[in-house]
Structures are given as C-alpha cells and as structure tokens.
PDB file of C-alpha atoms in Angstrom:
ATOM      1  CA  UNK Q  89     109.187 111.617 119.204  1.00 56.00           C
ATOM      2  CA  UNK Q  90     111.132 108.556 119.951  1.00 74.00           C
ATOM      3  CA  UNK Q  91     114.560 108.114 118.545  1.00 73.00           C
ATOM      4  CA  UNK Q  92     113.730 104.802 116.339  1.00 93.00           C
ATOM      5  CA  UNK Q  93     110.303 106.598 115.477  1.00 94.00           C
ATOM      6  CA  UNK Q  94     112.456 109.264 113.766  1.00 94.00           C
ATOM      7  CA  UNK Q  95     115.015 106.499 112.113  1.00 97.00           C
ATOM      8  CA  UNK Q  96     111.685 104.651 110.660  1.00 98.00           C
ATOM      9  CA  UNK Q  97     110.414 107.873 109.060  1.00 97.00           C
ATOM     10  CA  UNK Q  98     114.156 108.325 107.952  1.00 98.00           C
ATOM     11  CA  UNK Q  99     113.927 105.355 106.252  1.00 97.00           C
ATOM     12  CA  UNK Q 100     110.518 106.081 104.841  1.00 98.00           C
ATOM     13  CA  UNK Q 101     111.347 109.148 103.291  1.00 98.00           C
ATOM     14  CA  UNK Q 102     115.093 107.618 101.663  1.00 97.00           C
ATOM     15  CA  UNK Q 103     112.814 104.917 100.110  1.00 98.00           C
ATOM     16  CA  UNK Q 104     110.409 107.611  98.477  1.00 98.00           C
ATOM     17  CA  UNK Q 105     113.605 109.313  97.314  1.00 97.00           C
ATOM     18  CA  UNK Q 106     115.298 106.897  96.333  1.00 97.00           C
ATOM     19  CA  UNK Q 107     112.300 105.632  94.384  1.00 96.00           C
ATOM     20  CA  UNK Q 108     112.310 108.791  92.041  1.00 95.00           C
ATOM     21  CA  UNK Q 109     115.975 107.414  90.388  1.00 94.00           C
ATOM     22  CA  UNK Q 110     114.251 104.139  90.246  1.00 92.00           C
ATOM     23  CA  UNK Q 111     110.802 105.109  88.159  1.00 89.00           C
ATOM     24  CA  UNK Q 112     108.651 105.153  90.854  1.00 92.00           C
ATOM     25  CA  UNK Q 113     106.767 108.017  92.600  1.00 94.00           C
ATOM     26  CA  UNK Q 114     107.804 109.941  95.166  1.00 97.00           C
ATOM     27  CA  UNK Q 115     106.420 107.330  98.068  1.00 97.00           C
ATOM     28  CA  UNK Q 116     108.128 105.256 100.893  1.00 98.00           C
ATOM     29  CA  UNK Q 117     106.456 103.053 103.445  1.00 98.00           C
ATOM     30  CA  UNK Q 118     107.892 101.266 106.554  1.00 98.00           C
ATOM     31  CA  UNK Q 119     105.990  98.968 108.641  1.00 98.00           C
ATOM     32  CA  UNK Q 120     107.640  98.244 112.113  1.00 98.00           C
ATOM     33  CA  UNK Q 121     106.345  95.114 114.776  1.00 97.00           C
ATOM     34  CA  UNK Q 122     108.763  95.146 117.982  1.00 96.00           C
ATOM     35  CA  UNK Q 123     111.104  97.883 117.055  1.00 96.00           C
ATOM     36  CA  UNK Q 124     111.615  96.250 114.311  1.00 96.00           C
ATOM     37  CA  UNK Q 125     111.378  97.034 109.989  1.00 97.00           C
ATOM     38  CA  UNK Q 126     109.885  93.773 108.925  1.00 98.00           C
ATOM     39  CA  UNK Q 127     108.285  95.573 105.484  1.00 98.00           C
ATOM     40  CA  UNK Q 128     109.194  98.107 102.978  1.00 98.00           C
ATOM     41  CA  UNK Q 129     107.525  99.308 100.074  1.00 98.00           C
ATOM     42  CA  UNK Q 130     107.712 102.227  97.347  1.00 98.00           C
ATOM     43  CA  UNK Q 131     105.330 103.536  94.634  1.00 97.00           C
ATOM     44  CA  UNK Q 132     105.315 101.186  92.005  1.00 97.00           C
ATOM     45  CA  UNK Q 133     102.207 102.527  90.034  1.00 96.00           C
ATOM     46  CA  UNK Q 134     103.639 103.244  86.842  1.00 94.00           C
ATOM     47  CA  UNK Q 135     106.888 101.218  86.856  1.00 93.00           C
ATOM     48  CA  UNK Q 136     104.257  97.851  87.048  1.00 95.00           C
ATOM     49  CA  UNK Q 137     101.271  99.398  85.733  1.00 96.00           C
ATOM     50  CA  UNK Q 138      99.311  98.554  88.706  1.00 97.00           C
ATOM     51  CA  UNK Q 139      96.676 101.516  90.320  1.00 96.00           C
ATOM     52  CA  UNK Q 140      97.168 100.268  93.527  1.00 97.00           C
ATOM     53  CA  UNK Q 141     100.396  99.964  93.882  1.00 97.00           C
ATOM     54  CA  UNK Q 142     100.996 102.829  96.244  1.00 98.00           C
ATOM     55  CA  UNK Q 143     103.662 102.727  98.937  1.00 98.00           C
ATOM     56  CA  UNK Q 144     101.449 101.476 101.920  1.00 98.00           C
ATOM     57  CA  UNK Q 145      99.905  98.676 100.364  1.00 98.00           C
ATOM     58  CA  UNK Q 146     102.766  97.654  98.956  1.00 98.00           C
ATOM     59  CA  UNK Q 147     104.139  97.503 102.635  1.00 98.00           C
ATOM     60  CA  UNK Q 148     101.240  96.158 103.928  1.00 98.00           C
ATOM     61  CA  UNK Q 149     100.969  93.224 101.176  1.00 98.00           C
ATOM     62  CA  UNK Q 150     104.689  92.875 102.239  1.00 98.00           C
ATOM     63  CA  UNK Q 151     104.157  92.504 105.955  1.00 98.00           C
ATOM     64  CA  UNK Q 152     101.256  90.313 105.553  1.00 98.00           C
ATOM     65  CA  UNK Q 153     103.150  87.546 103.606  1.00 98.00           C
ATOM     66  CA  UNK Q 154     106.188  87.840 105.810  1.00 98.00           C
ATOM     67  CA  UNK Q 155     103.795  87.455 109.704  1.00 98.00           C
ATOM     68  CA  UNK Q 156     101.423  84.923 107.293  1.00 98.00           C
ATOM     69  CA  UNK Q 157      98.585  86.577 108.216  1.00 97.00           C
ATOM     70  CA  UNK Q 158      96.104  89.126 107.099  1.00 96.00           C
ATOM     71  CA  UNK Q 159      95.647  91.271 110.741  1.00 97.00           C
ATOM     72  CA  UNK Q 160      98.762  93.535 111.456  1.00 98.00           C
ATOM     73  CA  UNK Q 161      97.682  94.278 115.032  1.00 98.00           C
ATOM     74  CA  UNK Q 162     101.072  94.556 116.684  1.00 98.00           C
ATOM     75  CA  UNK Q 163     102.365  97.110 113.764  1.00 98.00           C
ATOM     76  CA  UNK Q 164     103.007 100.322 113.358  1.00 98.00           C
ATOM     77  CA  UNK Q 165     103.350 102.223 109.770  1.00 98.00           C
ATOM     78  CA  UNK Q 166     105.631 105.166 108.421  1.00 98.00           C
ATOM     79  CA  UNK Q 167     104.521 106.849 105.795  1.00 98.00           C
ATOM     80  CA  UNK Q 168     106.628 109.335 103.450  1.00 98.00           C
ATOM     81  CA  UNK Q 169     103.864 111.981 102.734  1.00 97.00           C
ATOM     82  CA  UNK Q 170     100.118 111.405 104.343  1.00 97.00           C
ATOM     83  CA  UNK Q 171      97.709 108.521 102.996  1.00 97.00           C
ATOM     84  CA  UNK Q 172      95.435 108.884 100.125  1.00 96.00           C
ATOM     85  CA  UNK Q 173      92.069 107.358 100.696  1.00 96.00           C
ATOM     86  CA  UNK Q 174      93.003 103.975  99.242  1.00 97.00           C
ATOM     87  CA  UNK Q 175      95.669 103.646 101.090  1.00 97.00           C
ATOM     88  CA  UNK Q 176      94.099 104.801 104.561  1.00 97.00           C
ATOM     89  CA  UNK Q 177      91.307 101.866 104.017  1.00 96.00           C
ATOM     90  CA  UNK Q 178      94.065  99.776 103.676  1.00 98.00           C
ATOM     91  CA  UNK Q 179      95.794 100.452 107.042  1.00 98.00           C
ATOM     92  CA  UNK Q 180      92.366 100.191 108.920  1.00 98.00           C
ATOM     93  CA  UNK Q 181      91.591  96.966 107.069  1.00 97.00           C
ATOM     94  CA  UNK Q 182      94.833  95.685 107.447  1.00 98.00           C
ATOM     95  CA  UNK Q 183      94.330  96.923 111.884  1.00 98.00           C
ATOM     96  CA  UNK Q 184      97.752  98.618 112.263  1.00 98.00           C
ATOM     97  CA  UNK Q 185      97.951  99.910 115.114  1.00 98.00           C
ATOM     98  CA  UNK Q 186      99.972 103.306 114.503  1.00 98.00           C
ATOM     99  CA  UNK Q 187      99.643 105.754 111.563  1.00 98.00           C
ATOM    100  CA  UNK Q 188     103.107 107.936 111.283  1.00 98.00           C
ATOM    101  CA  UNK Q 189     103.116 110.371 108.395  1.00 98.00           C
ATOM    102  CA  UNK Q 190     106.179 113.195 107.363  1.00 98.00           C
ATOM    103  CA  UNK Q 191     104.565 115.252 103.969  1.00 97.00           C
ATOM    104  CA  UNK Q 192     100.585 116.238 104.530  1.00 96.00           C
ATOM    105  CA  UNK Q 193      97.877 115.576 101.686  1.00 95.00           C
ATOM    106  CA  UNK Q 194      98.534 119.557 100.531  1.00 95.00           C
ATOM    107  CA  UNK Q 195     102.284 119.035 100.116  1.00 96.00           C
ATOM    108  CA  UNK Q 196     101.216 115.949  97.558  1.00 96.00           C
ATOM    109  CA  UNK Q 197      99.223 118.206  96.104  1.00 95.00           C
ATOM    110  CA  UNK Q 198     101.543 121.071  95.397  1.00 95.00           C
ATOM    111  CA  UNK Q 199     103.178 118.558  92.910  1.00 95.00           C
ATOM    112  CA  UNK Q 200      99.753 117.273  91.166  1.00 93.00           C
ATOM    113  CA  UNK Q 201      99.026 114.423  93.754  1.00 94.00           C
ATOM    114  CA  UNK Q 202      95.612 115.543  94.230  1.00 93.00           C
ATOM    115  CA  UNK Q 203      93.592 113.264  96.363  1.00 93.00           C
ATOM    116  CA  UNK Q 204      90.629 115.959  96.980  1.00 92.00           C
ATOM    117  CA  UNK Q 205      88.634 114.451  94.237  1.00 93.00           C
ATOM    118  CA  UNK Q 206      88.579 111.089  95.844  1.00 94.00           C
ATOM    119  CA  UNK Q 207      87.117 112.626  99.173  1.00 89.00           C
ATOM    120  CA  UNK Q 208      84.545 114.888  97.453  1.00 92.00           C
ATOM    121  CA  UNK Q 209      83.070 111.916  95.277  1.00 93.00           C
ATOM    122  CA  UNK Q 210      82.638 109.957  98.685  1.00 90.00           C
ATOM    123  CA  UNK Q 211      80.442 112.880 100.028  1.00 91.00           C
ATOM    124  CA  UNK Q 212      78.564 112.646  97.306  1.00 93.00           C
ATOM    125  CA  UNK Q 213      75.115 110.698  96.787  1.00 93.00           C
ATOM    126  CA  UNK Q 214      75.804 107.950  94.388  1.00 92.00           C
ATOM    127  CA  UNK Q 215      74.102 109.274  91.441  1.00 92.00           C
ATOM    128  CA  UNK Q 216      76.280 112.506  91.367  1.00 93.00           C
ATOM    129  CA  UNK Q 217      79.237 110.944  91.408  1.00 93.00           C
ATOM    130  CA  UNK Q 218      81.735 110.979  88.288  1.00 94.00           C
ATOM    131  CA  UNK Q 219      81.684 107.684  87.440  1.00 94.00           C
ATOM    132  CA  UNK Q 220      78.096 106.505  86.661  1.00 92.00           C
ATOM    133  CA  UNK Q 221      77.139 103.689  88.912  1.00 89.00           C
ATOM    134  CA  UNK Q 222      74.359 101.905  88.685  1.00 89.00           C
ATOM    135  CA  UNK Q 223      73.009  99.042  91.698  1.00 89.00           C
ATOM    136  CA  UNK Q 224      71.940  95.898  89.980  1.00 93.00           C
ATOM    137  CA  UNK Q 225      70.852  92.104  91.053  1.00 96.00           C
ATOM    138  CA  UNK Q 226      71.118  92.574  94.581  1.00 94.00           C
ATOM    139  CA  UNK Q 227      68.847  89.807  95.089  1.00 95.00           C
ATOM    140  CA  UNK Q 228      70.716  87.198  93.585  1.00 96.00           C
ATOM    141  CA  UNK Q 229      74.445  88.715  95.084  1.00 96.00           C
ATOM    142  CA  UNK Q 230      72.909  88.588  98.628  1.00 94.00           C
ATOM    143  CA  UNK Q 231      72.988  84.731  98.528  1.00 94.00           C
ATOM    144  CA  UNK Q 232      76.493  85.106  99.154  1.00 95.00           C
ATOM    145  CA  UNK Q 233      76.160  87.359 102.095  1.00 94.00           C
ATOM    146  CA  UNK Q 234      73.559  84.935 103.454  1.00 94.00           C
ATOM    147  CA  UNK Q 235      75.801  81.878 102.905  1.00 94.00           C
ATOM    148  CA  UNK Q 236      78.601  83.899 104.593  1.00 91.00           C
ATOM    149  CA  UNK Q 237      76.635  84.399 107.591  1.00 92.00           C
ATOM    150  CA  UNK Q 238      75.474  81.139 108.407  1.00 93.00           C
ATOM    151  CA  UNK Q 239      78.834  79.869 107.596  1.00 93.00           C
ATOM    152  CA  UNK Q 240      80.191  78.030 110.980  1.00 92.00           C
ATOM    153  CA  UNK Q 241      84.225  77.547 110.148  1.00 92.00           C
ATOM    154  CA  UNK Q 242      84.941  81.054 108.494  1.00 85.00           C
ATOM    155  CA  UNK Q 243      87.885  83.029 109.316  1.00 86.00           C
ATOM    156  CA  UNK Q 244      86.270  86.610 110.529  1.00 81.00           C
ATOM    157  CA  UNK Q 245      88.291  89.985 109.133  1.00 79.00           C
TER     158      UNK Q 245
END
C-alpha cells in the first residue's frame, strides 16, 4: 500500500476514535481527490438523531458540497471499519472511484454493529421481509417516471 494510502486510513481511524470522546460511534471517513483530504466525516447518529448519519455519508454529503457537485468520480474513500449496506449504496451512487476499508463487517459486529439483518432482508421476497410492505398506486406514481423520461434538459445521475 502506498504511503499516503496508509496516512488517509490513519486519519480515518483517529476520526472514529476520536469520535467515541465526542458522542459519536466508533466511525471515521476520509474522502481523498488528487492526494488530497478534501472531506471528513464521523458517526453522528445519535449525537444528531439522524439514522443516516453514518461516517461515509457524512463524508460524502461533505465532499459533494465542497466539488459542488453530486458525481465524486475522481475520489477515493477511507473507511474506519467496512461499509454497512446504506452506506455502500451511497459510495456507488455517489461513483467514487476507490473503496479503502481497515475493520471488516465481523469486527463491527463483535461490538453489536450487526449489519447481517440488513443483507438477509434484501434476499428476501418482499412479503417476508420484517417490515410489512405493501406496493400501492403505481399507476398514478409512474406519471413521474414517464415525465422524467421524456424530459429533454434533465441532469442524468
């Protein structure tokens, strides 16, 4: 590994320990364009009451306001412990181009971060799933899928 790959992940990992004194989980993000730090973000679930405010899309939200735009082709992300599902959507939706990670998804789960559940309820068909979900006026919601398509000027994602 390069020698500013392992000072990103340094910093990754300070920020998720650093977080812990500071009420947040145990998270850190980086995101790097040209060799460069230009985000950084930390668990803030609890500390702003916010379910998605895990350390990688707090990065990524970062990054995104500070290029101005919503693609992050160019960028790389470090990652204190592996992504939950969430948070991997994220990074392919926001088209990093580089996924580093330090702790796995089974060292997150040795202290109760336990993402299984998440990728067991995607395997299943919709009606077995925990939360009951039920499909309903897809008629009427599909004129906005039709208007998007025929729309000339939009800004693809």
């Amino acid at each position: 590994m390069c020698k500013s790959c392992e000072e990103f992940m340094q910093e990754a990992i300070g920020l998720s320990i650093k977080n812990i004194d500071d009420n947040g989980g145990p998270f850190g993000a980086v995101i790097v364009k040209d060799g460069k730090i230009i985000a950084r973000g930390v668990n803030r679930v609890t500390s702003n009451n916010d379910p998605t405010a895990h350390a990688e899309v707090n990065a990524i939200r970062e990054a995104a306001a500070h290029l101005g735009t919503f693609d992050l082709k160019g960028c790389e992300i470090y990652s204190s412990c592996e992504p939950c599902p969430m948070c991997l959507g994220a990074i392919y939706w926001a088209r990093l181009d580089k996924l580093y990670f330090a702790n796995t998804k089974l060292d997150a789960k040795n202290i109760d971060f336990d993402d299984s559940f998440i990728y067991e309820e995607l395997d299943l068909p919709i009606e077995k799933r925990k939360i009951p979900t039920k499909q309903m006026l897809r008629e009427q919601a599909l004129e906005a899928f039709n208007k998007w398509k025929s729309k000339t000027d939009k800004i693809e994602y």
